[in-house]
mmCIF file of C-alpha atoms in Angstrom:
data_model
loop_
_atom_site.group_PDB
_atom_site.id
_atom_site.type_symbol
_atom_site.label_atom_id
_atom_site.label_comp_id
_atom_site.label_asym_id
_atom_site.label_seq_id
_atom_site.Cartn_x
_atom_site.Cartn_y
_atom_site.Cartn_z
ATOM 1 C CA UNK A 1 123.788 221.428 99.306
ATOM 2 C CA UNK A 2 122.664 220.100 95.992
ATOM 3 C CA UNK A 3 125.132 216.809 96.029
ATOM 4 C CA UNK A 4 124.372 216.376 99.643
ATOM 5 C CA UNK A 5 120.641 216.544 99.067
ATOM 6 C CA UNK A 6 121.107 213.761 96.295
ATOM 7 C CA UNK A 7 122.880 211.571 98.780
ATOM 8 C CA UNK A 8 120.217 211.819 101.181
ATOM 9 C CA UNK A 9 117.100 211.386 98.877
ATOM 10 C CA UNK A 10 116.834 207.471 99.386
ATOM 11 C CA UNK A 11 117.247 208.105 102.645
ATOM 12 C CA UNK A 12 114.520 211.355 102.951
ATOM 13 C CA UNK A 13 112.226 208.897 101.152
ATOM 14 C CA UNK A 14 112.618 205.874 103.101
ATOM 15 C CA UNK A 15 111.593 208.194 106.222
ATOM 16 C CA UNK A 16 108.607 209.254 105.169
ATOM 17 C CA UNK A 17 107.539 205.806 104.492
ATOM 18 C CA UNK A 18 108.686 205.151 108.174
ATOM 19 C CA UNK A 19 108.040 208.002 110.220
ATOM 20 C CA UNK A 20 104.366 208.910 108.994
ATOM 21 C CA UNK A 21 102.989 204.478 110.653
ATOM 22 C CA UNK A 22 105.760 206.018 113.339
ATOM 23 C CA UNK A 23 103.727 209.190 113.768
ATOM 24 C CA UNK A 24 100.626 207.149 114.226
ATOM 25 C CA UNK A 25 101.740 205.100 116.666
ATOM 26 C CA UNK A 26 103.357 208.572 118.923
ATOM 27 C CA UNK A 27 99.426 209.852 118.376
ATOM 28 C CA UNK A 28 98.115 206.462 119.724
ATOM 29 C CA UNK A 29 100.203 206.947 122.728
ATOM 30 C CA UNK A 30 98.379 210.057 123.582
ATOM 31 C CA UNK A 31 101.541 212.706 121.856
ATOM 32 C CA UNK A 32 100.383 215.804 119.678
ATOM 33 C CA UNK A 33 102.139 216.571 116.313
ATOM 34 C CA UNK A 34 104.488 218.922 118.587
ATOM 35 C CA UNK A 35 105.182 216.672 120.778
ATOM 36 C CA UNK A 36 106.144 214.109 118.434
ATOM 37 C CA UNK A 37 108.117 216.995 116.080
ATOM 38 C CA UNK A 38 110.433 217.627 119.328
ATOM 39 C CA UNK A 39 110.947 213.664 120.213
ATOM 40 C CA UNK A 40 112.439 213.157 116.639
ATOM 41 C CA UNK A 41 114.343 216.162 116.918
ATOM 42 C CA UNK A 42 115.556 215.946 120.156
ATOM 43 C CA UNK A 43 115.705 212.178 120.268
ATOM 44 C CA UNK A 44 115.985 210.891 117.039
ATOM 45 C CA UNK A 45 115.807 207.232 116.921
ATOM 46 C CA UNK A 46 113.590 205.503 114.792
ATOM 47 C CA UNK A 47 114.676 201.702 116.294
ATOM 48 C CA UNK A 48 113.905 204.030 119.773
ATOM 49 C CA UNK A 49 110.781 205.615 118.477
ATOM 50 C CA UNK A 50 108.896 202.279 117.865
ATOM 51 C CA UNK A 51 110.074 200.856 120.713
ATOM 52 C CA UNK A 52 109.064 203.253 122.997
ATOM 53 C CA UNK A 53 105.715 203.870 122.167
ATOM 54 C CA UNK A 54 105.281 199.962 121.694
ATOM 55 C CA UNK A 55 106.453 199.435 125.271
ATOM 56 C CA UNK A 56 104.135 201.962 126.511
ATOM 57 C CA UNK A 57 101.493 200.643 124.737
ATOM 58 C CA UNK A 58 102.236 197.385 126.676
ATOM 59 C CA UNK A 59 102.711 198.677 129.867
ATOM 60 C CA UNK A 60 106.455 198.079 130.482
ATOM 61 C CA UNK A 61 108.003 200.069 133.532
ATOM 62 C CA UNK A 62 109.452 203.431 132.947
ATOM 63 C CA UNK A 63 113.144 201.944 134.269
ATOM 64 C CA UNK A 64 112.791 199.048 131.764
ATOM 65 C CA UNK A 65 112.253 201.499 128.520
ATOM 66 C CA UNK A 66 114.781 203.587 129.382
ATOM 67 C CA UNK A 67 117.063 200.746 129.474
ATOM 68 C CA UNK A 68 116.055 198.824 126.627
ATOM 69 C CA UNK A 69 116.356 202.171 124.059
ATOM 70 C CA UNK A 70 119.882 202.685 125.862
ATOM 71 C CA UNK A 71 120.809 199.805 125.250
ATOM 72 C CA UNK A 72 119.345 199.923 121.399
ATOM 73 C CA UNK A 73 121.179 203.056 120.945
ATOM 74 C CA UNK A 74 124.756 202.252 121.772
ATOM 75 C CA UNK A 75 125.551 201.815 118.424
ATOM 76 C CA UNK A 76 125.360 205.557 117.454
ATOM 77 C CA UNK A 77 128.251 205.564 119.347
ATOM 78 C CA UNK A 78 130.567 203.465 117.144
ATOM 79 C CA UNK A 79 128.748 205.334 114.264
ATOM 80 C CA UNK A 80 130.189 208.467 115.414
ATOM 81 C CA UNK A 81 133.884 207.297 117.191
ATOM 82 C CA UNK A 82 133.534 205.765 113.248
ATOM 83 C CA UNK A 83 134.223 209.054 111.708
ATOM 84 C CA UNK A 84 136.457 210.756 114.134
ATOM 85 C CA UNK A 85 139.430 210.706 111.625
ATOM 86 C CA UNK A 86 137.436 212.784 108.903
ATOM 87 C CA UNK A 87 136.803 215.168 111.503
ATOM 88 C CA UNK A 88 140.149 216.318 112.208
ATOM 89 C CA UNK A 89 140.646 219.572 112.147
ATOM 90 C CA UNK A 90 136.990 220.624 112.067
ATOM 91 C CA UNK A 91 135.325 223.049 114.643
ATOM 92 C CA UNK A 92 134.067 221.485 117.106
ATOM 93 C CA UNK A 93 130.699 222.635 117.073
ATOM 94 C CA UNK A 94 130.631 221.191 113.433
ATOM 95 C CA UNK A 95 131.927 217.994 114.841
ATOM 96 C CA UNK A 96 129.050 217.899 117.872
ATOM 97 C CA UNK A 97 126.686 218.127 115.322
ATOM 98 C CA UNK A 98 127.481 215.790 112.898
ATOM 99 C CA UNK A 99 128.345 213.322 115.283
ATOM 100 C CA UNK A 100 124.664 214.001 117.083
ATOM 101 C CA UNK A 101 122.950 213.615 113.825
ATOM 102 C CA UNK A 102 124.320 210.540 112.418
ATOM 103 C CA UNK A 103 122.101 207.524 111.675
ATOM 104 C CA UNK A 104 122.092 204.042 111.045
ATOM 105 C CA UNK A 105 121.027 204.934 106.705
ATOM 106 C CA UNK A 106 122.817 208.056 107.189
ATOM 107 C CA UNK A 107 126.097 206.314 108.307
ATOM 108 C CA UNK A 108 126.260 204.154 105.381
ATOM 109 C CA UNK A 109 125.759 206.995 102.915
ATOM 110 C CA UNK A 110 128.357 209.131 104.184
ATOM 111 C CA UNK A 111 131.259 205.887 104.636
ATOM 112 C CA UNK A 112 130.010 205.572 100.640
ATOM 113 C CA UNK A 113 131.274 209.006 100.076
ATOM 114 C CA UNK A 114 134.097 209.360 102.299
ATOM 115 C CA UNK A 115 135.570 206.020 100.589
ATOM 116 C CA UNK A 116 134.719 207.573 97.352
ATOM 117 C CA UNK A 117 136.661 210.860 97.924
ATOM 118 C CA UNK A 118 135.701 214.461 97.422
ATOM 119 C CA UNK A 119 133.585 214.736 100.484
ATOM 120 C CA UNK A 120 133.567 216.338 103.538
ATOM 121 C CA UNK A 121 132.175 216.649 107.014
ATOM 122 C CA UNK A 122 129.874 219.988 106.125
ATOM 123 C CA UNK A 123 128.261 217.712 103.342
ATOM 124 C CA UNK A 124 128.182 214.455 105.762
ATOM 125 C CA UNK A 125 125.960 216.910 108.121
ATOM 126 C CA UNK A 126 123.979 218.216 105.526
ATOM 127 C CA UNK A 127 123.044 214.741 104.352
ATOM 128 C CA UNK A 128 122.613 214.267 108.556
ATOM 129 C CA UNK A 129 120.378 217.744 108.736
ATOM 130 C CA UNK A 130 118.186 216.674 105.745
ATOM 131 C CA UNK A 131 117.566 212.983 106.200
ATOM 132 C CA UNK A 132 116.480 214.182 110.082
ATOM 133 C CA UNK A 133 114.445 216.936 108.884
ATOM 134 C CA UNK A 134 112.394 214.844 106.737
ATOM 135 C CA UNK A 135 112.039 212.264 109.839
ATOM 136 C CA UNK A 136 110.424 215.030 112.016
ATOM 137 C CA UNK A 137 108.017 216.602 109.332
ATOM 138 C CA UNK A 138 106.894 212.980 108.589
ATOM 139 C CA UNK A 139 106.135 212.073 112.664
ATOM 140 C CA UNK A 140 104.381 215.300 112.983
ATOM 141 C CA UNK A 141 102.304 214.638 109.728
ATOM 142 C CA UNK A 142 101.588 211.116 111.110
ATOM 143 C CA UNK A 143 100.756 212.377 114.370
ATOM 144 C CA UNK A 144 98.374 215.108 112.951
ATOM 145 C CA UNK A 145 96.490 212.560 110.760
ATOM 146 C CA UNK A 146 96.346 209.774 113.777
ATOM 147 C CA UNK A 147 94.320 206.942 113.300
ATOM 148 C CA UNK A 148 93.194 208.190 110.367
ATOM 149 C CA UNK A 149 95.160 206.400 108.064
ATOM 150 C CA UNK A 150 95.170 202.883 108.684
ATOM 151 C CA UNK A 151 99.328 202.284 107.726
ATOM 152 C CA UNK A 152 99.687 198.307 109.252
ATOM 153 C CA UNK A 153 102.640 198.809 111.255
ATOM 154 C CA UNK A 154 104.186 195.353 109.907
ATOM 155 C CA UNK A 155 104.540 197.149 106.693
ATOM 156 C CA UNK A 156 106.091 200.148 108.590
ATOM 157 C CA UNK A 157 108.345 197.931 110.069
ATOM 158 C CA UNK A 158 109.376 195.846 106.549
ATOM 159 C CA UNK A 159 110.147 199.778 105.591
ATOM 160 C CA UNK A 160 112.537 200.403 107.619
ATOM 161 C CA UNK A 161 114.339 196.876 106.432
ATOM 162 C CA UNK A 162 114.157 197.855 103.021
ATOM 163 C CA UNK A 163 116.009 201.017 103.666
ATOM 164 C CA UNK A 164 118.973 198.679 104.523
ATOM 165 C CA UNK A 165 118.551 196.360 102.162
ATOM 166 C CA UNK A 166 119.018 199.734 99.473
ATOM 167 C CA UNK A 167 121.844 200.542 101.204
ATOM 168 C CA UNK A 168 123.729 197.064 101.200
ATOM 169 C CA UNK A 169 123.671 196.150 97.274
ATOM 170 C CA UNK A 170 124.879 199.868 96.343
ATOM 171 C CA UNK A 171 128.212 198.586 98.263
ATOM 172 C CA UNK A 172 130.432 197.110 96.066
ATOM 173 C CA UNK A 173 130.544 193.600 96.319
ATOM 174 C CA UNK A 174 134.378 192.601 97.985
ATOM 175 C CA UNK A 175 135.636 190.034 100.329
ATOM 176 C CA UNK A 176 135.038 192.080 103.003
ATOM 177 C CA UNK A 177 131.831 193.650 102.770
ATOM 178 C CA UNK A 178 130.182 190.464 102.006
ATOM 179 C CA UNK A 179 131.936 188.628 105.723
ATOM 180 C CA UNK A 180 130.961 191.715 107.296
ATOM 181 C CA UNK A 181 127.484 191.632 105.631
ATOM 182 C CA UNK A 182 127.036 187.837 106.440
ATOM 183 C CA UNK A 183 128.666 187.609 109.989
ATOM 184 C CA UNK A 184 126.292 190.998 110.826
ATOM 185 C CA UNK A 185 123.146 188.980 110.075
ATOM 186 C CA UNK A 186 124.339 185.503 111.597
ATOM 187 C CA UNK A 187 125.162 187.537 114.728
ATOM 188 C CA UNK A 188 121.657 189.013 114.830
ATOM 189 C CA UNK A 189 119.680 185.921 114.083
ATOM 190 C CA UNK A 190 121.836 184.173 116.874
ATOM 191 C CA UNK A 191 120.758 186.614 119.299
ATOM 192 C CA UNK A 192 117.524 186.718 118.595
ATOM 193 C CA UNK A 193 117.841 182.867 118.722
ATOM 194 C CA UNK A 194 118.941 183.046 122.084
ATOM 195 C CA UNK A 195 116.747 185.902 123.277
ATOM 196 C CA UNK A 196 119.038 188.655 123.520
ATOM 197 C CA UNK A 197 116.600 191.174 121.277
ATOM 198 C CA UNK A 198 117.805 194.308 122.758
ATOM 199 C CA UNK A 199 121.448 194.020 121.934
ATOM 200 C CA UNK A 200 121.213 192.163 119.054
ATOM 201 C CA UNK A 201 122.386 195.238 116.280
ATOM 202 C CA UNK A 202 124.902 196.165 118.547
ATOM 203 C CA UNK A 203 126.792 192.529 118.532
ATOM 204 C CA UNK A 204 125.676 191.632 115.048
ATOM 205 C CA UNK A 205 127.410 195.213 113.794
ATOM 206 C CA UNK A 206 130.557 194.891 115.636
ATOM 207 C CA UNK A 207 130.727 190.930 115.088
ATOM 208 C CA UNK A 208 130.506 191.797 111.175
ATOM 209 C CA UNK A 209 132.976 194.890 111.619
ATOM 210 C CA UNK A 210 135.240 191.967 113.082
ATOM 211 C CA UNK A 211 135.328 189.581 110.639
ATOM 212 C CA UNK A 212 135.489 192.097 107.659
ATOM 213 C CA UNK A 213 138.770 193.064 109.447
ATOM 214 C CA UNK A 214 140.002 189.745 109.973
ATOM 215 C CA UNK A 215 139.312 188.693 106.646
ATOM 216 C CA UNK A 216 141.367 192.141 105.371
ATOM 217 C CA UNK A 217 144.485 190.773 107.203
ATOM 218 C CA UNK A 218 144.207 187.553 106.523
ATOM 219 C CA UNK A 219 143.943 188.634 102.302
ATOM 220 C CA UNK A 220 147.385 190.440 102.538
#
């Protein structure tokens, strides 16, 4: 528990930042603390989380949301079909729940620790468990405190940026982290570009994952 709650500090810390402007924002939209406890829980998607109550705020149709978050959250599933390997031979209720808890922050951690050796899927959930835990606690506490704090959600929003930006220069710095690094953000910017805001993670990850792979054969 200890080395998996070291792996997940930057991340627990990082989500308070976040999810207290995130809890704010859940309050604004007419949730109680509970209410917004259970959606990080149960739901658990910051990207989702922001969008949501930012659509609602606009007055988007229900259909639309629901699409656009889907859509968002595709990803988790190459976060999770990711780590299938490591999970061979692990129960599978250990399996559903590391797989449900994994996170864009928390994914990078855990790949960092796998690579490294000497880890395993119990402490890859625990690092899961804690960095969640700490994003529920902090929507509740933002919901609870409401307006009260005036957090500009800009800031909120450079937060969760930063959290990747941590993430990327504690990789080390080969051929093919820095193509999949700078294919990644040239795929997002192009979308973006072009309009295409909803899937634009989704094609700038697997663009990056891509070229980092080309670039691996093409080396040998």
């Amino acid at each position: 528990m200890r080395s998996a709650l070291q792996a997940a500090a930057p991340i627990i810390l990082g989500y308070v930042a976040i999810g207290i402007p995130c809890g704010i924002l859940s309050d604004s939209i007419g949730l109680s603390w509970l209410q917004a406890f259970l959606l990080s829980v149960l739901f658990y998607s910051g990207a989702g989380q922001f969008m949501f109550a930012n659509m609602w705020l606009a007055g988007s149709p229900i259909a639309s949301i629901v699409a656009s978050i889907s859509l968002v959250n595709t990803r988790q599933m190459l976060y999770s079909a990711a780590f299938a390997p490591a999970c061979r031979g692990v129960g599978k209720g250990l399996s559903f729940l590391f797989a449900a808890t994994v996170t864009d922050e928390s994914y990078g951690v855990n790949v960092q620790r796998f690579s490294e050796g000497g880890w395993s899927v119990a402490k890859a959930t625990l690092v899961n468990v804690f960095s969640m835990s700490s994003w529920a606690v902090s929507n509740a506490v933002g919901a609870l405190v409401g307006s009260a704090i005036g957090i500009p959600l800009a800031i909120a929003s450079f937060a969760m940026t930063s959290i990747f930006i941590c993430l990327l220069v504690t990789q080390r710095a080969t051929v093919e982290n820095i193509v999949a690094a700078g294919v990644a953000v040239l795929g997002v910017f192009l979308c973006k570009c072009a309009g295409l805001t909803g899937p634009a993670i989704l094609v700038g990850a697997v663009a990056g994952v891509v070229a980092a792979m080309v670039a691996s054969w093409a080396r040998r």
